[in-house]
């Protein structure tokens, strides 16, 4: 249990350090790496059967208009690209 606590503190200090270095919020740095991992997963080939299972399992509806969805996507993409550029400049990715 003590090891997990120490690991968590190390992880938090790394994230905090990165966030301070690029002047972003720590939660945005974590968000960036989560989105990046999802994007990498989407690049991997997947059978049609597996894709349909995921689609059928994930039946979430969105209560936003198409315009709102597009604006949110644009905003999130700008945030992703901004953080990506800062981390590249820092040499992290």
PDB file of C-alpha atoms in Angstrom:
ATOM      1  CA  UNK A   1       0.000   0.000   0.000  1.00  0.00           C
ATOM      2  CA  UNK A   2       2.863   2.371   0.771  1.00  0.00           C
ATOM      3  CA  UNK A   3       4.304   1.760  -2.696  1.00  0.00           C
ATOM      4  CA  UNK A   4       1.044   2.761  -4.380  1.00  0.00           C
ATOM      5  CA  UNK A   5       0.918   5.910  -2.287  1.00  0.00           C
ATOM      6  CA  UNK A   6       4.502   6.759  -3.256  1.00  0.00           C
ATOM      7  CA  UNK A   7       3.778   5.990  -6.922  1.00  0.00           C
ATOM      8  CA  UNK A   8       0.767   8.283  -6.831  1.00  0.00           C
ATOM      9  CA  UNK A   9       2.812  11.104  -5.311  1.00  0.00           C
ATOM     10  CA  UNK A  10       5.510  10.671  -7.964  1.00  0.00           C
ATOM     11  CA  UNK A  11       2.868  10.669 -10.709  1.00  0.00           C
ATOM     12  CA  UNK A  12       1.226  13.786  -9.287  1.00  0.00           C
ATOM     13  CA  UNK A  13       4.552  15.597  -9.025  1.00  0.00           C
ATOM     14  CA  UNK A  14       5.411  14.725 -12.640  1.00  0.00           C
ATOM     15  CA  UNK A  15       2.035  15.960 -13.872  1.00  0.00           C
ATOM     16  CA  UNK A  16       2.281  19.103 -11.754  1.00  0.00           C
ATOM     17  CA  UNK A  17       5.782  19.766 -13.057  1.00  0.00           C
ATOM     18  CA  UNK A  18       4.708  19.345 -16.680  1.00  0.00           C
ATOM     19  CA  UNK A  19       1.670  21.545 -16.132  1.00  0.00           C
ATOM     20  CA  UNK A  20       3.754  24.312 -14.590  1.00  0.00           C
ATOM     21  CA  UNK A  21       6.367  24.055 -17.332  1.00  0.00           C
ATOM     22  CA  UNK A  22       3.791  24.520 -20.091  1.00  0.00           C
ATOM     23  CA  UNK A  23       1.481  26.790 -18.073  1.00  0.00           C
ATOM     24  CA  UNK A  24      -1.554  24.510 -18.270  1.00  0.00           C
ATOM     25  CA  UNK A  25      -3.775  22.898 -15.649  1.00  0.00           C
ATOM     26  CA  UNK A  26      -2.653  19.459 -14.397  1.00  0.00           C
ATOM     27  CA  UNK A  27      -6.057  17.992 -15.306  1.00  0.00           C
ATOM     28  CA  UNK A  28      -5.597  19.251 -18.881  1.00  0.00           C
ATOM     29  CA  UNK A  29      -2.216  17.517 -19.106  1.00  0.00           C
ATOM     30  CA  UNK A  30      -3.799  14.247 -17.971  1.00  0.00           C
ATOM     31  CA  UNK A  31      -6.711  14.821 -20.385  1.00  0.00           C
ATOM     32  CA  UNK A  32      -4.234  15.320 -23.230  1.00  0.00           C
ATOM     33  CA  UNK A  33      -2.533  11.978 -22.618  1.00  0.00           C
ATOM     34  CA  UNK A  34      -5.887  10.202 -22.292  1.00  0.00           C
ATOM     35  CA  UNK A  35      -7.103  11.628 -25.606  1.00  0.00           C
ATOM     36  CA  UNK A  36      -3.776  10.835 -27.249  1.00  0.00           C
ATOM     37  CA  UNK A  37      -4.058   7.205 -26.111  1.00  0.00           C
ATOM     38  CA  UNK A  38      -7.604   6.979 -27.488  1.00  0.00           C
ATOM     39  CA  UNK A  39      -6.436   8.411 -30.807  1.00  0.00           C
ATOM     40  CA  UNK A  40      -3.657   5.815 -30.981  1.00  0.00           C
ATOM     41  CA  UNK A  41      -6.188   3.051 -30.298  1.00  0.00           C
ATOM     42  CA  UNK A  42      -8.381   4.282 -33.157  1.00  0.00           C
ATOM     43  CA  UNK A  43      -5.452   3.947 -35.566  1.00  0.00           C
ATOM     44  CA  UNK A  44      -5.189   0.198 -34.916  1.00  0.00           C
ATOM     45  CA  UNK A  45      -7.044  -2.120 -37.310  1.00  0.00           C
ATOM     46  CA  UNK A  46     -10.263  -3.580 -35.910  1.00  0.00           C
ATOM     47  CA  UNK A  47     -12.589  -6.217 -37.296  1.00  0.00           C
ATOM     48  CA  UNK A  48     -16.092  -5.173 -38.285  1.00  0.00           C
ATOM     49  CA  UNK A  49     -17.520  -7.577 -35.710  1.00  0.00           C
ATOM     50  CA  UNK A  50     -15.557  -5.999 -32.868  1.00  0.00           C
ATOM     51  CA  UNK A  51     -16.451  -2.481 -34.038  1.00  0.00           C
ATOM     52  CA  UNK A  52     -20.164  -3.306 -34.081  1.00  0.00           C
ATOM     53  CA  UNK A  53     -19.961  -4.814 -30.584  1.00  0.00           C
ATOM     54  CA  UNK A  54     -18.447  -1.565 -29.310  1.00  0.00           C
ATOM     55  CA  UNK A  55     -21.043   0.564 -31.105  1.00  0.00           C
ATOM     56  CA  UNK A  56     -23.962  -1.512 -29.811  1.00  0.00           C
ATOM     57  CA  UNK A  57     -22.555  -1.552 -26.272  1.00  0.00           C
ATOM     58  CA  UNK A  58     -21.976   2.227 -26.204  1.00  0.00           C
ATOM     59  CA  UNK A  59     -25.460   3.610 -26.889  1.00  0.00           C
ATOM     60  CA  UNK A  60     -25.024   7.033 -25.308  1.00  0.00           C
ATOM     61  CA  UNK A  61     -27.200   9.851 -26.522  1.00  0.00           C
ATOM     62  CA  UNK A  62     -26.041  13.434 -26.601  1.00  0.00           C
ATOM     63  CA  UNK A  63     -28.359  16.287 -25.756  1.00  0.00           C
ATOM     64  CA  UNK A  64     -26.567  18.856 -27.879  1.00  0.00           C
ATOM     65  CA  UNK A  65     -27.269  20.258 -31.303  1.00  0.00           C
ATOM     66  CA  UNK A  66     -24.935  19.477 -34.163  1.00  0.00           C
ATOM     67  CA  UNK A  67     -23.692  23.060 -34.057  1.00  0.00           C
ATOM     68  CA  UNK A  68     -22.882  22.762 -30.340  1.00  0.00           C
ATOM     69  CA  UNK A  69     -21.120  19.437 -30.905  1.00  0.00           C
ATOM     70  CA  UNK A  70     -18.999  20.915 -33.692  1.00  0.00           C
ATOM     71  CA  UNK A  71     -18.062  23.962 -31.607  1.00  0.00           C
ATOM     72  CA  UNK A  72     -17.124  21.745 -28.657  1.00  0.00           C
ATOM     73  CA  UNK A  73     -15.037  19.536 -30.946  1.00  0.00           C
ATOM     74  CA  UNK A  74     -13.246  22.579 -32.402  1.00  0.00           C
ATOM     75  CA  UNK A  75     -12.523  23.962 -28.940  1.00  0.00           C
ATOM     76  CA  UNK A  76     -11.211  20.604 -27.685  1.00  0.00           C
ATOM     77  CA  UNK A  77      -9.085  20.110 -30.799  1.00  0.00           C
ATOM     78  CA  UNK A  78      -7.523  23.564 -30.361  1.00  0.00           C
ATOM     79  CA  UNK A  79      -6.780  22.730 -26.720  1.00  0.00           C
ATOM     80  CA  UNK A  80      -5.276  19.375 -27.730  1.00  0.00           C
ATOM     81  CA  UNK A  81      -3.059  20.935 -30.413  1.00  0.00           C
ATOM     82  CA  UNK A  82      -1.958  23.742 -28.053  1.00  0.00           C
ATOM     83  CA  UNK A  83      -0.899  21.299 -25.343  1.00  0.00           C
ATOM     84  CA  UNK A  84       0.713  19.015 -27.925  1.00  0.00           C
ATOM     85  CA  UNK A  85       2.806  21.870 -29.316  1.00  0.00           C
ATOM     86  CA  UNK A  86       3.948  22.914 -25.838  1.00  0.00           C
ATOM     87  CA  UNK A  87       4.902  19.341 -24.874  1.00  0.00           C
ATOM     88  CA  UNK A  88       6.776  18.900 -28.171  1.00  0.00           C
ATOM     89  CA  UNK A  89       8.672  22.133 -27.574  1.00  0.00           C
ATOM     90  CA  UNK A  90       9.517  20.880 -24.083  1.00  0.00           C
ATOM     91  CA  UNK A  91      10.724  17.585 -25.610  1.00  0.00           C
ATOM     92  CA  UNK A  92       8.263  15.394 -23.714  1.00  0.00           C
ATOM     93  CA  UNK A  93       6.631  13.960 -26.841  1.00  0.00           C
TER      94      UNK A  93
END
